[in-house]
Structure formats: structure tokens, C-alpha cells
PDB file of C-alpha atoms and ligand atoms in Angstrom:
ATOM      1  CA  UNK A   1     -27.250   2.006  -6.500  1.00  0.00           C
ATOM      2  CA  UNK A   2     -24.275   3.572  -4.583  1.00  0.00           C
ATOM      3  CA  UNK A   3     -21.668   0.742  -3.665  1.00  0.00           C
ATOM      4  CA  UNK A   4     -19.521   0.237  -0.491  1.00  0.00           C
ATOM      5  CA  UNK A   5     -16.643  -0.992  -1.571  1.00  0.00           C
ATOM      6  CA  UNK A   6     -13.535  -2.203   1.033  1.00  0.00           C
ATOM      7  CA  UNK A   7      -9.990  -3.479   1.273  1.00  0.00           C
ATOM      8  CA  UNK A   8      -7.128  -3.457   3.408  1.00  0.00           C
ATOM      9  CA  UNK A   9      -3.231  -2.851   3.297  1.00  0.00           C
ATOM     10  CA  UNK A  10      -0.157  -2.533   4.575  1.00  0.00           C
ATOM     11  CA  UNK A  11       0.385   0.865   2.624  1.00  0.00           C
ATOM     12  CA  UNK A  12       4.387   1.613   4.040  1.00  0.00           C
ATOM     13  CA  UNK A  13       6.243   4.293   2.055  1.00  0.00           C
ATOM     14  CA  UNK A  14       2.502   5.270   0.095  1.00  0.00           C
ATOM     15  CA  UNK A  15       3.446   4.634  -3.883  1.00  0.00           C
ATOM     16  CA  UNK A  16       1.700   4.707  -6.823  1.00  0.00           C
ATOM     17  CA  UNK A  17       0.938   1.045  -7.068  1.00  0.00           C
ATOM     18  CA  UNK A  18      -1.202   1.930  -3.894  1.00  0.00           C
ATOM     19  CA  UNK A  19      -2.774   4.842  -5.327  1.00  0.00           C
ATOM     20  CA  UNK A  20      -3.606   3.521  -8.740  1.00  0.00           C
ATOM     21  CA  UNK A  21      -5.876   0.675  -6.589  1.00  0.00           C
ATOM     22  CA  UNK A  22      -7.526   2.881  -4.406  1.00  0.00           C
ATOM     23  CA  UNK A  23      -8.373   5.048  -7.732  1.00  0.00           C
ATOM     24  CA  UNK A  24     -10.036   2.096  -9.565  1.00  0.00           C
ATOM     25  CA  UNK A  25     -11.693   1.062  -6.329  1.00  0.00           C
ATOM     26  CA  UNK A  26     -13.229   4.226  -6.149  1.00  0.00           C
ATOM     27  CA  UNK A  27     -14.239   4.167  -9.667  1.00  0.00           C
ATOM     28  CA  UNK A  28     -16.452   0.906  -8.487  1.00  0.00           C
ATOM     29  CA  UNK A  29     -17.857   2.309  -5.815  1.00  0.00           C
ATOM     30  CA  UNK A  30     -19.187   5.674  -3.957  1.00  0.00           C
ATOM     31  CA  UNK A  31     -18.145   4.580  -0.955  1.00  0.00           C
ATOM     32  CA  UNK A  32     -14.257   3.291  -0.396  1.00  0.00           C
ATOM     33  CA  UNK A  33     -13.405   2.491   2.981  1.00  0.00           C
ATOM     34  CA  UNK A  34      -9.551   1.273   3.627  1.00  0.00           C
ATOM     35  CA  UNK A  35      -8.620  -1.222   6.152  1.00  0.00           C
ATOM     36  CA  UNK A  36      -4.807  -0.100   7.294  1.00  0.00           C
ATOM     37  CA  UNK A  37      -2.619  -2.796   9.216  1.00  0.00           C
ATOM     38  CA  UNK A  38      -1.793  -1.860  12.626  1.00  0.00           C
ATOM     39  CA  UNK A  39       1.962  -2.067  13.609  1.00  0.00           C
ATOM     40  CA  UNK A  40       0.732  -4.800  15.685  1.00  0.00           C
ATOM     41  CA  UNK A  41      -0.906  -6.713  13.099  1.00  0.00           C
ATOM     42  CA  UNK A  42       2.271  -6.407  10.475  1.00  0.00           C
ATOM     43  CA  UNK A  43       3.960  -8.027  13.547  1.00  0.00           C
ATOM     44  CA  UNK A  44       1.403 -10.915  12.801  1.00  0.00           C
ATOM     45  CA  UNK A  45       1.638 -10.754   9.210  1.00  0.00           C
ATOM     46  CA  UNK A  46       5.764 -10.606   9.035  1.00  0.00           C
ATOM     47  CA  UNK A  47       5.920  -7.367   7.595  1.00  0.00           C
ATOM     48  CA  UNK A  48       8.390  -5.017   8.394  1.00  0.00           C
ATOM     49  CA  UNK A  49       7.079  -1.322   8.012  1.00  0.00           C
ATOM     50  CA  UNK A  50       9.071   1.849   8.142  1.00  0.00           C
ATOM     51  CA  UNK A  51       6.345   4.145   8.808  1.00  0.00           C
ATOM     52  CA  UNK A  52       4.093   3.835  12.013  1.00  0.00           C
ATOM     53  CA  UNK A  53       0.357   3.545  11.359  1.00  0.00           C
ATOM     54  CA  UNK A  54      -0.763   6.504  12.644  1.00  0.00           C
ATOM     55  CA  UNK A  55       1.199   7.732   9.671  1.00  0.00           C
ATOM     56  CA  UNK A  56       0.228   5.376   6.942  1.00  0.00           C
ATOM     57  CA  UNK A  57      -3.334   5.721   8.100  1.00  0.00           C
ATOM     58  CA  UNK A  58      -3.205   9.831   8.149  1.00  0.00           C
ATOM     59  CA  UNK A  59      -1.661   9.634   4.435  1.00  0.00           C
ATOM     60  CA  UNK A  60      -4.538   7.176   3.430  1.00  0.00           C
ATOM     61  CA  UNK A  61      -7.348   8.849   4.722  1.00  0.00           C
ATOM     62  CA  UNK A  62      -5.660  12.075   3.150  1.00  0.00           C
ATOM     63  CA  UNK A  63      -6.861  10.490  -0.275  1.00  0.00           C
ATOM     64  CA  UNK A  64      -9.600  12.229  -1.982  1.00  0.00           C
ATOM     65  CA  UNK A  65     -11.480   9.579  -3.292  1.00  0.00           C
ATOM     66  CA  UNK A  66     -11.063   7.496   0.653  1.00  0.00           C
ATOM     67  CA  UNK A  67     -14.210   7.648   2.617  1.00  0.00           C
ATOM     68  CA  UNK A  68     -12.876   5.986   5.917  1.00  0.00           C
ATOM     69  CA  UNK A  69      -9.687   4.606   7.601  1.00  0.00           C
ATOM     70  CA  UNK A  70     -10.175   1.692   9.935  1.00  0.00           C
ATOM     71  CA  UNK A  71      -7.519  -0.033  11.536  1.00  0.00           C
ATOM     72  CA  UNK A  72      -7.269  -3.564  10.425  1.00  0.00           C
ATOM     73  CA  UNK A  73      -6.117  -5.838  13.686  1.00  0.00           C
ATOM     74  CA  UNK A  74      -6.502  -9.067  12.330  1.00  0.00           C
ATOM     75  CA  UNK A  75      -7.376 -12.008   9.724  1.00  0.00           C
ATOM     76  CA  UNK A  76     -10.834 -12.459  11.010  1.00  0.00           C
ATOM     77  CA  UNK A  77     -12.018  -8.906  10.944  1.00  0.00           C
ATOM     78  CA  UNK A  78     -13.022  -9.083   7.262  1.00  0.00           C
ATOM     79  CA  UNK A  79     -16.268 -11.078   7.819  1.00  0.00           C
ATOM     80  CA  UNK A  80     -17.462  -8.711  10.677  1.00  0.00           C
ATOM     81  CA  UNK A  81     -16.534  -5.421   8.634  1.00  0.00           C
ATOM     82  CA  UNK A  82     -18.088  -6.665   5.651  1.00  0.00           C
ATOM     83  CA  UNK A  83     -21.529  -6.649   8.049  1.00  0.00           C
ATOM     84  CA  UNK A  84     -20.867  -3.816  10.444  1.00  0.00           C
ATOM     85  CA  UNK A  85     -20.514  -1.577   7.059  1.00  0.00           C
ATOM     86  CA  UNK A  86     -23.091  -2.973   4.646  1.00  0.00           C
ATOM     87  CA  UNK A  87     -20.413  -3.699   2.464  1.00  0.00           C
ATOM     88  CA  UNK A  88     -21.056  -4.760  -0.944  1.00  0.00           C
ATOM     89  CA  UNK A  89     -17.477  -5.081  -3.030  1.00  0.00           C
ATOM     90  CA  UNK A  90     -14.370  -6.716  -0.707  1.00  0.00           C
ATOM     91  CA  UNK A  91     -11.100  -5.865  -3.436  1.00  0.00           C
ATOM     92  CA  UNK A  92      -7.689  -6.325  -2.983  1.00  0.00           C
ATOM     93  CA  UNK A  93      -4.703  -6.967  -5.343  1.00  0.00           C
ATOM     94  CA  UNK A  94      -3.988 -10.321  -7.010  1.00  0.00           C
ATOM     95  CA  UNK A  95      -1.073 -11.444  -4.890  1.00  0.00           C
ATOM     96  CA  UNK A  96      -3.956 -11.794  -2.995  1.00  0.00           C
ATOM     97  CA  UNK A  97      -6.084 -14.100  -5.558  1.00  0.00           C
ATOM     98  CA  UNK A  98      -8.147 -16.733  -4.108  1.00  0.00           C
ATOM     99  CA  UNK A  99      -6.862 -15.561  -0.694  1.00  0.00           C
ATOM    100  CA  UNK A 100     -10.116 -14.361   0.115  1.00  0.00           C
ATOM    101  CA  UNK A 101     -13.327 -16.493  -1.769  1.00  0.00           C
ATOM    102  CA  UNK A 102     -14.916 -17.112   1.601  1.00  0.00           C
ATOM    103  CA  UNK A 103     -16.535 -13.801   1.856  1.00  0.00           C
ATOM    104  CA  UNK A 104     -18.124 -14.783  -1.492  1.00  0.00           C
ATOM    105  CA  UNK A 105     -21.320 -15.748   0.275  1.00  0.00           C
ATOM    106  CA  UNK A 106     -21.601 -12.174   2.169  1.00  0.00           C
ATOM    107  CA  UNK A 107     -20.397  -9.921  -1.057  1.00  0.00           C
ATOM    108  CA  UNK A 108     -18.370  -9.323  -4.530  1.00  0.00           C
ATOM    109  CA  UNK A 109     -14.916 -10.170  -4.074  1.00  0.00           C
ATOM    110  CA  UNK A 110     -12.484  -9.141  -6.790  1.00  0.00           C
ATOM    111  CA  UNK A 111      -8.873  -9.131  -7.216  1.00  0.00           C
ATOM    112  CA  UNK A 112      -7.432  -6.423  -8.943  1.00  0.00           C
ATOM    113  CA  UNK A 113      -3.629  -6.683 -11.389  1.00  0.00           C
ATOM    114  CA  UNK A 114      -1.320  -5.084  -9.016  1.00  0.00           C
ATOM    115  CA  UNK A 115       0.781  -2.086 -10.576  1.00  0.00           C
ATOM    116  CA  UNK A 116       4.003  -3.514 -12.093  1.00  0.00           C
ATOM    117  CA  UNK A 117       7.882  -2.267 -11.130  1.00  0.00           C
ATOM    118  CA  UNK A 118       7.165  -0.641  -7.917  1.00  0.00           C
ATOM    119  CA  UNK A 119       6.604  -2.184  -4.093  1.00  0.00           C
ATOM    120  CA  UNK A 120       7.212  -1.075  -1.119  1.00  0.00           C
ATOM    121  CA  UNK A 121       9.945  -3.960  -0.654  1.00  0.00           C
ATOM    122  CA  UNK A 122      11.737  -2.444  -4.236  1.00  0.00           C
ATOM    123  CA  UNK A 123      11.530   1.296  -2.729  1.00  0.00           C
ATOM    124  CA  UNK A 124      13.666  -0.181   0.724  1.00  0.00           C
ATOM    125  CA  UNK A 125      16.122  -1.912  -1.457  1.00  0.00           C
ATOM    126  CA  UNK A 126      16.868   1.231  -3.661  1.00  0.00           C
ATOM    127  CA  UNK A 127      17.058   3.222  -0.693  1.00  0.00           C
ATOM    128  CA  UNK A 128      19.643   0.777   1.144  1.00  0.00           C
ATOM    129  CA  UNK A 129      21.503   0.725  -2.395  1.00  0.00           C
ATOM    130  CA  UNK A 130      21.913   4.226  -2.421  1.00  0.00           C
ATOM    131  CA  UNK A 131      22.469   4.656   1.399  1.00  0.00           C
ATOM    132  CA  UNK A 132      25.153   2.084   1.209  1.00  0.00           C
ATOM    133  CA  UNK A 133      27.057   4.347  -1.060  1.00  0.00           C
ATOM    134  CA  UNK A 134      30.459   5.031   1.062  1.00  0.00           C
ATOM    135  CA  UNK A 135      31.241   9.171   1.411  1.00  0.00           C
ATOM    136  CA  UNK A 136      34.095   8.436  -0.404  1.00  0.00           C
ATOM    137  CA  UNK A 137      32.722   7.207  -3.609  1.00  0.00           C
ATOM    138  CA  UNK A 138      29.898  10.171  -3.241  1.00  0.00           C
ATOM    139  CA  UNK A 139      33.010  12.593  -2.620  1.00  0.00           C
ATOM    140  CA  UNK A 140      34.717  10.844  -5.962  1.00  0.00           C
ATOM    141  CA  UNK A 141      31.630  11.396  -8.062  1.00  0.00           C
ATOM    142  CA  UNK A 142      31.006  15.303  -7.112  1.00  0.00           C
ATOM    143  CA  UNK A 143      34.745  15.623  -8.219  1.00  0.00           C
ATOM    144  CA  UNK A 144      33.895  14.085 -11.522  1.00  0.00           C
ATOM    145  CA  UNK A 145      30.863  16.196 -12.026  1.00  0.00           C
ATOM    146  CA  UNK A 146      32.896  19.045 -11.437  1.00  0.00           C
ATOM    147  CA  UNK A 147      35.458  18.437 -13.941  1.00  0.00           C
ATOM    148  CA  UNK A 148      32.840  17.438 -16.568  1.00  0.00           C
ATOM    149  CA  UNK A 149      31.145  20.768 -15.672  1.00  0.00           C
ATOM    150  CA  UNK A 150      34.315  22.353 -16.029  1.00  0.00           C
ATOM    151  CA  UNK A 151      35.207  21.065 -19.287  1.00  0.00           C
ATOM    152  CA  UNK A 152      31.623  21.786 -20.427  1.00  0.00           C
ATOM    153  CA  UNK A 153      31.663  25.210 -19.996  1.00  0.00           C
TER     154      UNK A 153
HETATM  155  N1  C2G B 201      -0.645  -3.050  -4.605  1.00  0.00           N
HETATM  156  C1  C2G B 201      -0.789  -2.894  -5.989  1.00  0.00           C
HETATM  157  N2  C2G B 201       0.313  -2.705  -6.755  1.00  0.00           N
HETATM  158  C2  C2G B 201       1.552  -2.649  -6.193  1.00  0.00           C
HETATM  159  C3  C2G B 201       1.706  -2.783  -4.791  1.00  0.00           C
HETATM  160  C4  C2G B 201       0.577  -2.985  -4.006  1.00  0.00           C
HETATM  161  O1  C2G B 201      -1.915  -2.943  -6.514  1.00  0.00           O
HETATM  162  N3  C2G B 201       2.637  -2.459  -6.999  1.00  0.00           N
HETATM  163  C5  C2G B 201      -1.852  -3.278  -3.815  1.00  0.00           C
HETATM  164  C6  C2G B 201      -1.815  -4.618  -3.081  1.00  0.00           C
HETATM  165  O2  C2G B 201      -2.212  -5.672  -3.957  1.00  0.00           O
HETATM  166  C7  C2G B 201      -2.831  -4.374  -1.972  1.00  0.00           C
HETATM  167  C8  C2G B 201      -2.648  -2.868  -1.660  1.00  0.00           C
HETATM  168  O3  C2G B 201      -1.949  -2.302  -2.801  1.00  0.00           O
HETATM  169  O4  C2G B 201      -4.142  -4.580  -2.473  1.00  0.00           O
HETATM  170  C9  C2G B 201      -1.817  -2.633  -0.418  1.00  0.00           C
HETATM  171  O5  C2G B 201      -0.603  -3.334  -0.573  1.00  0.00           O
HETATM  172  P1  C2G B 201       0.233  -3.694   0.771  1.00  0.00           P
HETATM  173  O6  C2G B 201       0.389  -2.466   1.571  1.00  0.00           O
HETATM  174  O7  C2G B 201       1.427  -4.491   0.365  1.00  0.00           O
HETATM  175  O8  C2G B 201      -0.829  -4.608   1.517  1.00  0.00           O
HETATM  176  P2  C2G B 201      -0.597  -6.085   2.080  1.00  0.00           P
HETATM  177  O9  C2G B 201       0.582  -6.106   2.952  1.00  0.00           O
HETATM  178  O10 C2G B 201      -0.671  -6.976   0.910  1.00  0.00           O
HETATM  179  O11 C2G B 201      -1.869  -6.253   3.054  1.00  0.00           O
HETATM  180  O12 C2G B 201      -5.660  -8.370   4.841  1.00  0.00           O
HETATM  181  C10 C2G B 201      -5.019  -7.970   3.662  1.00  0.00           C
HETATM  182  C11 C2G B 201      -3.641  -7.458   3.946  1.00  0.00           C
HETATM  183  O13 C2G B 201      -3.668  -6.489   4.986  1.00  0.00           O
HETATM  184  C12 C2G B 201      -3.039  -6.842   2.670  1.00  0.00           C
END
């Protein structure tokens, strides 16, 4: 029997940590439909994003094995989603574990390992590390690589 499965995300700066769940949720499934946060609703949930949602939810629904992109505007959405789409698997990661047992009664509910060494929080840090590099240093480095080029030749 063909399975809708669902979940919802944030997904800023898409990474492999994101694709590697959508993949196994599509293994359980034939049927994957993504709820993306709206800018509005990271608002609610504290979450900075760097990418807008139209964005996050173009590069989603871009995903072969994605059926459907709705935007997720809330908390209480779940419950009415799970109905509205006949939903039969609700899966997230486990930083979500437990999070979510109430839709128990209505369907499956599994939480999934999240991929290790990568977030989206990790990717803005690196980036800030390396933007925070001063021209001068940068400038001081090239000139190094030069010489070593030099001397390699
Ligand atoms: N994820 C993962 N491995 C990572 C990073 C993320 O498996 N290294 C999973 C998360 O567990 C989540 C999904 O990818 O299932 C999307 O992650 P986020 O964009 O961080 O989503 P989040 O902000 O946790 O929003 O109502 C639920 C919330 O909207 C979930």
C-alpha cells in the first residue's frame, strides 16, 4: 500500500543533512510531502534564516523524490495536515524526539538520527570565520602561495 509520508523544516542554506532525510523519507513512502517554515513562522520559532522561503521552498520542491511543498505557518498545523492529506507517516529528525507523540493517535510518527557534522547553524559560523578574514591577512597568504609556487617550480 503506497504511503504518504510528511515532515516539516526550516531547510536554510539546503545541506546534505537535509537531503539525506528527505532520501530515507522517500524510501518509506511513495508519497513525501515537505512542510517548509515561512519567514514568518521562523520569526515564531527564533530562527534566523538567510534565505527567504520562496527560495528554500523552490530548492525543496526541486527534489526528485519531493511530491509537494506546503508552507508550514504554525505549531498547530500538523494535526490538520495530517487529515487534509491522508497522511499516514509524520517524520522528522531526533532533535525533534518526543516533540511530536500526540499525532500518535492519527498516524506513525518516527524520528529519524539526524546527519552528524553539518547544520545550517555550523555552515553560518564557517562562513562568518572565513568572512572575518581581514584583506590584509588574505593579501599576506596569496604572497606566501606565490613564493611557495615560486620555489616549487
Ligand atoms: N536534519 C538532519 N540532519 C542535520 C540537520 C537537519 O537530519 N544535520 C533534519 C532535521 O532533523 C529536520 C530537517 O532536517 O528534520 C530540517 O531541519 P531544519 O531546517 O533545522 O528544521 P527545523 O528548524 O528543525 O524545523 O515543525 C517542525 C519544525 O519546522 C522543524
Amino acid at each position: 500500500m503506497e504511503k504518504t509520508v510528511i515532515t516539516y523544516g526550516t531547510f536554510d542554506m539546503f545541506h546534505i543533512g537535509h537531503l539525506k532525510l528527505l532520501k530515507r523519507l522517500d524510501a518509506m513512502g511513495a508519497k513525501l510531502i515537505v512542510g517548509v517554515s515561512t519567514d514568518e513562522f521562523n520569526d515564531v520559532k527564533g530562527k534566523k534564516t538567510l534565505i527567504p522561503y520562496d527560495q528554500r521552498a523552490a530548492i525543496v520542491e526541486a527534489i526528485d523524490c519531493v511530491d509537494m511543498v506546503i508552507p508550514e505557518h504554525s505549531w498547530d498545523q500538523k494535526l490538520s495536515d495530517v487529515e487534509q492529506y491522508s497522511v499516514d507517516v509524520f517524520a522528522i529528525g531526533d532533535d525533534w524526539s518526543g516533540k511530536f507523540d500526540f499525532l500518535k493517535d492519527y498516524c506513525e510518527v518516527v524520528y529519524l538520527e539526524r546527519t552528524k557534522d553539518i547544520s545550517t547553524s555550523g555552515l553560518k559560523k564557517s562562513l562568518t570565520r572565513l568572512l572575518s578574514v581581514s584583506s590584509e591577512d588574505l593579501t599576506n597568504a596569496f604572497n606566501v602561495l606565490d613564493i611557495l609556487r615560486k620555489e616549487l617550480r
